């Protein structure tokens, strides 16, 4: 299904979007990738949604990406005798391992790993940062704190520890079970929560064992500090602004977002900007102007994808939310300023033959009357390198591997089309011309540009670039066997 935009849309499925008709309508409205949130719903519910997506994919003959988002370890306080208490600024409050229900002076924090890592002066954030505690004194089973910002604390509220590298694995027992389930199901991307260090990603990749691509969610200050190392071992990145905005001053998040997006683009790895993009559309059919500007800014920055969470999973207007995001993307990419911003942020990456091929393809396409760049790819690398260039003409990614096509549904500007295995370059040119015509990218009188690797069907062999006519008779008349 051809999109008239380059940025991709990720839509989360949930109670508001679980039936065949709604999921199909979301895809037709603009959703390129569906997110299955493993924090909510049973395996049976996830399996049913996965099956529906694949049925729609077959019906529409349109590769659809599926991303399984692991929950990660959740740090929460215990329960209170009165269900909730009011913490007063300046007063003391204790966190400990005592299983007794909490009161206005203390509550259980059932995570001994946190106490082991805390030091006096460390900050603790409760309930999405609404309550701020400073550790005054701590031991292996307690932390005595001063309330710096008071508020209502209630049962099972989340705790963030921004100042400390926690000795916690990114994968809990539940995450390991969910990861194995999702990989067996056949998802295309695994999103890893609570990433603090590159070793977290390497552990997940070892468990995935090539069955899916691994995407690192950047939501911890420690991950921002060692982002270069995390990016190197990740297949993609999500700028998860929810926890990031809790654990860091909110004014720090926009420049961090911009920096991470640019680094991902330079590395030719897909990057999603996520969290609260159209939050008001959970309950309203219209977004706020600020939300529209937020989505637009992510697109101007060159993000590969923008994501909807509760808006499409549990909101009252899931289809309208996707439609709005699609419309904003189309409008932004039609803005004359968009190309200038995208091209000003392009970083020259010329270290391999493939880098040179895709850079040359973009320059040729933009200085001549080329209608589309067609790239043949097995692993997806050639298409990702082409997308990194952010060319002014559309990209068709041709592959014989459905898994590659589905993963590329997350990559900027890639229109994925299945093709059979090829043995000769002329076949590649003919297939490209047919795809360009059938999909409406070019007419018989137009020219296209073909990128491929010879010998075929071997990853990492991108070494040939050809300008070709869309008229097959001219291809057969002029091209050698």
PDB file of C-alpha atoms in Angstrom, residues 272-413:
ATOM      1  CA  UNK A 272      10.940   6.119  16.625  1.00  0.00           C
ATOM      2  CA  UNK A 273       9.824   9.190  18.564  1.00  0.00           C
ATOM      3  CA  UNK A 274       7.213   8.082  21.108  1.00  0.00           C
ATOM      4  CA  UNK A 275       5.003   9.035  24.064  1.00  0.00           C
ATOM      5  CA  UNK A 276       2.171  11.564  24.355  1.00  0.00           C
ATOM      6  CA  UNK A 277       2.323  12.668  20.723  1.00  0.00           C
ATOM      7  CA  UNK A 278      -1.456  13.107  20.416  1.00  0.00           C
ATOM      8  CA  UNK A 279      -2.374  12.425  24.053  1.00  0.00           C
ATOM      9  CA  UNK A 280      -5.541  14.534  24.061  1.00  0.00           C
ATOM     10  CA  UNK A 281      -7.008  12.355  21.296  1.00  0.00           C
ATOM     11  CA  UNK A 282      -7.548   9.598  23.854  1.00  0.00           C
ATOM     12  CA  UNK A 283     -10.727  11.489  24.715  1.00  0.00           C
ATOM     13  CA  UNK A 284     -11.085  14.111  21.985  1.00  0.00           C
ATOM     14  CA  UNK A 285     -11.492  13.790  18.208  1.00  0.00           C
ATOM     15  CA  UNK A 286      -9.226  16.812  17.794  1.00  0.00           C
ATOM     16  CA  UNK A 287      -5.619  17.196  18.982  1.00  0.00           C
ATOM     17  CA  UNK A 288      -4.205  20.307  20.598  1.00  0.00           C
ATOM     18  CA  UNK A 289      -2.116  22.684  18.504  1.00  0.00           C
ATOM     19  CA  UNK A 290       0.892  21.901  20.706  1.00  0.00           C
ATOM     20  CA  UNK A 291       0.549  18.167  19.988  1.00  0.00           C
ATOM     21  CA  UNK A 292       0.408  18.786  16.255  1.00  0.00           C
ATOM     22  CA  UNK A 293       3.568  20.893  16.541  1.00  0.00           C
ATOM     23  CA  UNK A 294       5.249  18.111  18.527  1.00  0.00           C
ATOM     24  CA  UNK A 295       4.526  15.550  15.809  1.00  0.00           C
ATOM     25  CA  UNK A 296       5.634  18.015  13.137  1.00  0.00           C
ATOM     26  CA  UNK A 297       8.924  18.724  14.925  1.00  0.00           C
ATOM     27  CA  UNK A 298       9.780  15.012  15.073  1.00  0.00           C
ATOM     28  CA  UNK A 299       9.154  14.782  11.323  1.00  0.00           C
ATOM     29  CA  UNK A 300      11.233  17.892  10.598  1.00  0.00           C
ATOM     30  CA  UNK A 301      14.043  16.328  12.660  1.00  0.00           C
ATOM     31  CA  UNK A 302      14.083  13.345  10.280  1.00  0.00           C
ATOM     32  CA  UNK A 303      12.716  10.630  12.578  1.00  0.00           C
ATOM     33  CA  UNK A 304      11.935   7.368  10.805  1.00  0.00           C
ATOM     34  CA  UNK A 305       8.654   6.926  12.665  1.00  0.00           C
ATOM     35  CA  UNK A 306       6.259   8.570  15.102  1.00  0.00           C
ATOM     36  CA  UNK A 307       4.214   6.485  17.514  1.00  0.00           C
ATOM     37  CA  UNK A 308       0.759   6.394  19.056  1.00  0.00           C
ATOM     38  CA  UNK A 309       0.311   4.613  22.383  1.00  0.00           C
ATOM     39  CA  UNK A 310      -2.925   4.927  24.374  1.00  0.00           C
ATOM     40  CA  UNK A 311      -4.368   7.076  21.580  1.00  0.00           C
ATOM     41  CA  UNK A 312      -4.834   4.010  19.367  1.00  0.00           C
ATOM     42  CA  UNK A 313      -4.811   1.280  22.039  1.00  0.00           C
ATOM     43  CA  UNK A 314      -7.401   2.529  24.524  1.00  0.00           C
ATOM     44  CA  UNK A 315      -8.684   5.858  23.254  1.00  0.00           C
ATOM     45  CA  UNK A 316     -12.100   6.783  21.939  1.00  0.00           C
ATOM     46  CA  UNK A 317     -10.767   7.840  18.521  1.00  0.00           C
ATOM     47  CA  UNK A 318      -8.035   5.417  17.358  1.00  0.00           C
ATOM     48  CA  UNK A 319      -8.660   5.781  13.617  1.00  0.00           C
ATOM     49  CA  UNK A 320      -8.951   9.549  13.868  1.00  0.00           C
ATOM     50  CA  UNK A 321      -5.616   9.649  15.732  1.00  0.00           C
ATOM     51  CA  UNK A 322      -3.839   7.735  12.957  1.00  0.00           C
ATOM     52  CA  UNK A 323      -5.537   9.858  10.310  1.00  0.00           C
ATOM     53  CA  UNK A 324      -4.437  13.040  12.079  1.00  0.00           C
ATOM     54  CA  UNK A 325      -0.850  11.850  12.329  1.00  0.00           C
ATOM     55  CA  UNK A 326      -0.887  10.880   8.641  1.00  0.00           C
ATOM     56  CA  UNK A 327      -2.286  14.280   7.638  1.00  0.00           C
ATOM     57  CA  UNK A 328       0.318  16.143   9.690  1.00  0.00           C
ATOM     58  CA  UNK A 329       3.091  14.095   8.083  1.00  0.00           C
ATOM     59  CA  UNK A 330       1.851  14.742   4.546  1.00  0.00           C
ATOM     60  CA  UNK A 331       1.540  18.472   5.208  1.00  0.00           C
ATOM     61  CA  UNK A 332       4.991  18.778   6.800  1.00  0.00           C
ATOM     62  CA  UNK A 333       6.705  16.879   4.003  1.00  0.00           C
ATOM     63  CA  UNK A 334       5.039  19.160   1.440  1.00  0.00           C
ATOM     64  CA  UNK A 335       6.483  22.223   3.178  1.00  0.00           C
ATOM     65  CA  UNK A 336       9.324  23.776   1.191  1.00  0.00           C
ATOM     66  CA  UNK A 337      11.280  24.247   4.435  1.00  0.00           C
ATOM     67  CA  UNK A 338      11.194  20.511   5.134  1.00  0.00           C
ATOM     68  CA  UNK A 339      13.709  19.577   2.452  1.00  0.00           C
ATOM     69  CA  UNK A 340      16.089  22.314   3.526  1.00  0.00           C
ATOM     70  CA  UNK A 341      16.035  21.144   7.147  1.00  0.00           C
ATOM     71  CA  UNK A 342      16.453  17.465   6.204  1.00  0.00           C
ATOM     72  CA  UNK A 343      19.317  18.149   3.832  1.00  0.00           C
ATOM     73  CA  UNK A 344      21.094  20.500   6.223  1.00  0.00           C
ATOM     74  CA  UNK A 345      21.196  17.691   8.791  1.00  0.00           C
ATOM     75  CA  UNK A 346      22.665  15.118   6.385  1.00  0.00           C
ATOM     76  CA  UNK A 347      26.064  13.856   7.507  1.00  0.00           C
ATOM     77  CA  UNK A 348      28.455  12.491   4.901  1.00  0.00           C
ATOM     78  CA  UNK A 349      29.114   8.819   5.579  1.00  0.00           C
ATOM     79  CA  UNK A 350      31.530   7.488   2.982  1.00  0.00           C
ATOM     80  CA  UNK A 351      33.423   4.509   4.362  1.00  0.00           C
ATOM     81  CA  UNK A 352      32.251   1.629   2.154  1.00  0.00           C
ATOM     82  CA  UNK A 353      31.370   0.925  -1.466  1.00  0.00           C
ATOM     83  CA  UNK A 354      27.706   0.683  -0.447  1.00  0.00           C
ATOM     84  CA  UNK A 355      27.890   4.169   1.134  1.00  0.00           C
ATOM     85  CA  UNK A 356      29.235   5.562  -2.113  1.00  0.00           C
ATOM     86  CA  UNK A 357      26.616   3.770  -4.225  1.00  0.00           C
ATOM     87  CA  UNK A 358      23.626   5.082  -2.266  1.00  0.00           C
ATOM     88  CA  UNK A 359      25.067   8.600  -2.063  1.00  0.00           C
ATOM     89  CA  UNK A 360      25.618   8.606  -5.823  1.00  0.00           C
ATOM     90  CA  UNK A 361      22.091   7.281  -6.355  1.00  0.00           C
ATOM     91  CA  UNK A 362      20.609  10.172  -4.414  1.00  0.00           C
ATOM     92  CA  UNK A 363      22.674  12.767  -6.260  1.00  0.00           C
ATOM     93  CA  UNK A 364      21.850  11.318  -9.692  1.00  0.00           C
ATOM     94  CA  UNK A 365      18.149  11.062  -8.823  1.00  0.00           C
ATOM     95  CA  UNK A 366      18.008  14.661  -7.625  1.00  0.00           C
ATOM     96  CA  UNK A 367      19.944  16.188 -10.520  1.00  0.00           C
ATOM     97  CA  UNK A 368      18.159  14.311 -13.326  1.00  0.00           C
ATOM     98  CA  UNK A 369      14.593  13.311 -14.061  1.00  0.00           C
ATOM     99  CA  UNK A 370      14.633  10.055 -12.089  1.00  0.00           C
ATOM    100  CA  UNK A 371      11.236   9.083 -10.641  1.00  0.00           C
ATOM    101  CA  UNK A 372      12.212   6.441  -8.072  1.00  0.00           C
ATOM    102  CA  UNK A 373      15.192   4.620  -6.579  1.00  0.00           C
ATOM    103  CA  UNK A 374      14.718   0.830  -6.559  1.00  0.00           C
ATOM    104  CA  UNK A 375      17.074  -1.078  -4.281  1.00  0.00           C
ATOM    105  CA  UNK A 376      17.368  -4.848  -4.009  1.00  0.00           C
ATOM    106  CA  UNK A 377      18.111  -5.995  -0.496  1.00  0.00           C
ATOM    107  CA  UNK A 378      18.284  -9.249   1.436  1.00  0.00           C
ATOM    108  CA  UNK A 379      19.261  -8.106   4.920  1.00  0.00           C
ATOM    109  CA  UNK A 380      17.698  -4.660   4.527  1.00  0.00           C
ATOM    110  CA  UNK A 381      21.021  -2.827   4.784  1.00  0.00           C
ATOM    111  CA  UNK A 382      20.951  -1.355   1.267  1.00  0.00           C
ATOM    112  CA  UNK A 383      17.473   0.057   1.847  1.00  0.00           C
ATOM    113  CA  UNK A 384      18.495   1.493   5.239  1.00  0.00           C
ATOM    114  CA  UNK A 385      21.549   3.162   3.701  1.00  0.00           C
ATOM    115  CA  UNK A 386      19.392   4.589   0.923  1.00  0.00           C
ATOM    116  CA  UNK A 387      16.864   5.873   3.460  1.00  0.00           C
ATOM    117  CA  UNK A 388      19.688   7.525   5.432  1.00  0.00           C
ATOM    118  CA  UNK A 389      20.296   9.761   2.431  1.00  0.00           C
ATOM    119  CA  UNK A 390      16.665  11.008   2.644  1.00  0.00           C
ATOM    120  CA  UNK A 391      16.396  11.374  -1.170  1.00  0.00           C
ATOM    121  CA  UNK A 392      13.802  13.639  -2.765  1.00  0.00           C
ATOM    122  CA  UNK A 393      12.435  10.761  -4.842  1.00  0.00           C
ATOM    123  CA  UNK A 394      10.596   7.694  -3.485  1.00  0.00           C
ATOM    124  CA  UNK A 395      12.425   4.506  -2.486  1.00  0.00           C
ATOM    125  CA  UNK A 396      11.233   1.036  -3.490  1.00  0.00           C
ATOM    126  CA  UNK A 397      12.850  -1.728  -1.449  1.00  0.00           C
ATOM    127  CA  UNK A 398      12.710  -5.007  -3.386  1.00  0.00           C
ATOM    128  CA  UNK A 399      13.334  -8.221  -1.474  1.00  0.00           C
ATOM    129  CA  UNK A 400      12.566 -11.920  -1.661  1.00  0.00           C
ATOM    130  CA  UNK A 401      12.455 -12.156   2.152  1.00  0.00           C
ATOM    131  CA  UNK A 402       9.145 -11.230   3.745  1.00  0.00           C
ATOM    132  CA  UNK A 403      10.801 -10.727   7.123  1.00  0.00           C
ATOM    133  CA  UNK A 404      13.073  -8.075   5.621  1.00  0.00           C
ATOM    134  CA  UNK A 405      10.111  -6.298   4.023  1.00  0.00           C
ATOM    135  CA  UNK A 406       8.244  -6.269   7.330  1.00  0.00           C
ATOM    136  CA  UNK A 407      11.211  -4.873   9.276  1.00  0.00           C
ATOM    137  CA  UNK A 408      11.707  -2.159   6.662  1.00  0.00           C
ATOM    138  CA  UNK A 409       8.126  -1.001   7.269  1.00  0.00           C
ATOM    139  CA  UNK A 410       9.707   0.999  10.118  1.00  0.00           C
ATOM    140  CA  UNK A 411      12.318   2.710   7.940  1.00  0.00           C
ATOM    141  CA  UNK A 412      11.876   6.211   6.507  1.00  0.00           C
ATOM    142  CA  UNK A 413      10.584   6.349   2.937  1.00  0.00           C
TER     143      UNK A 413
END
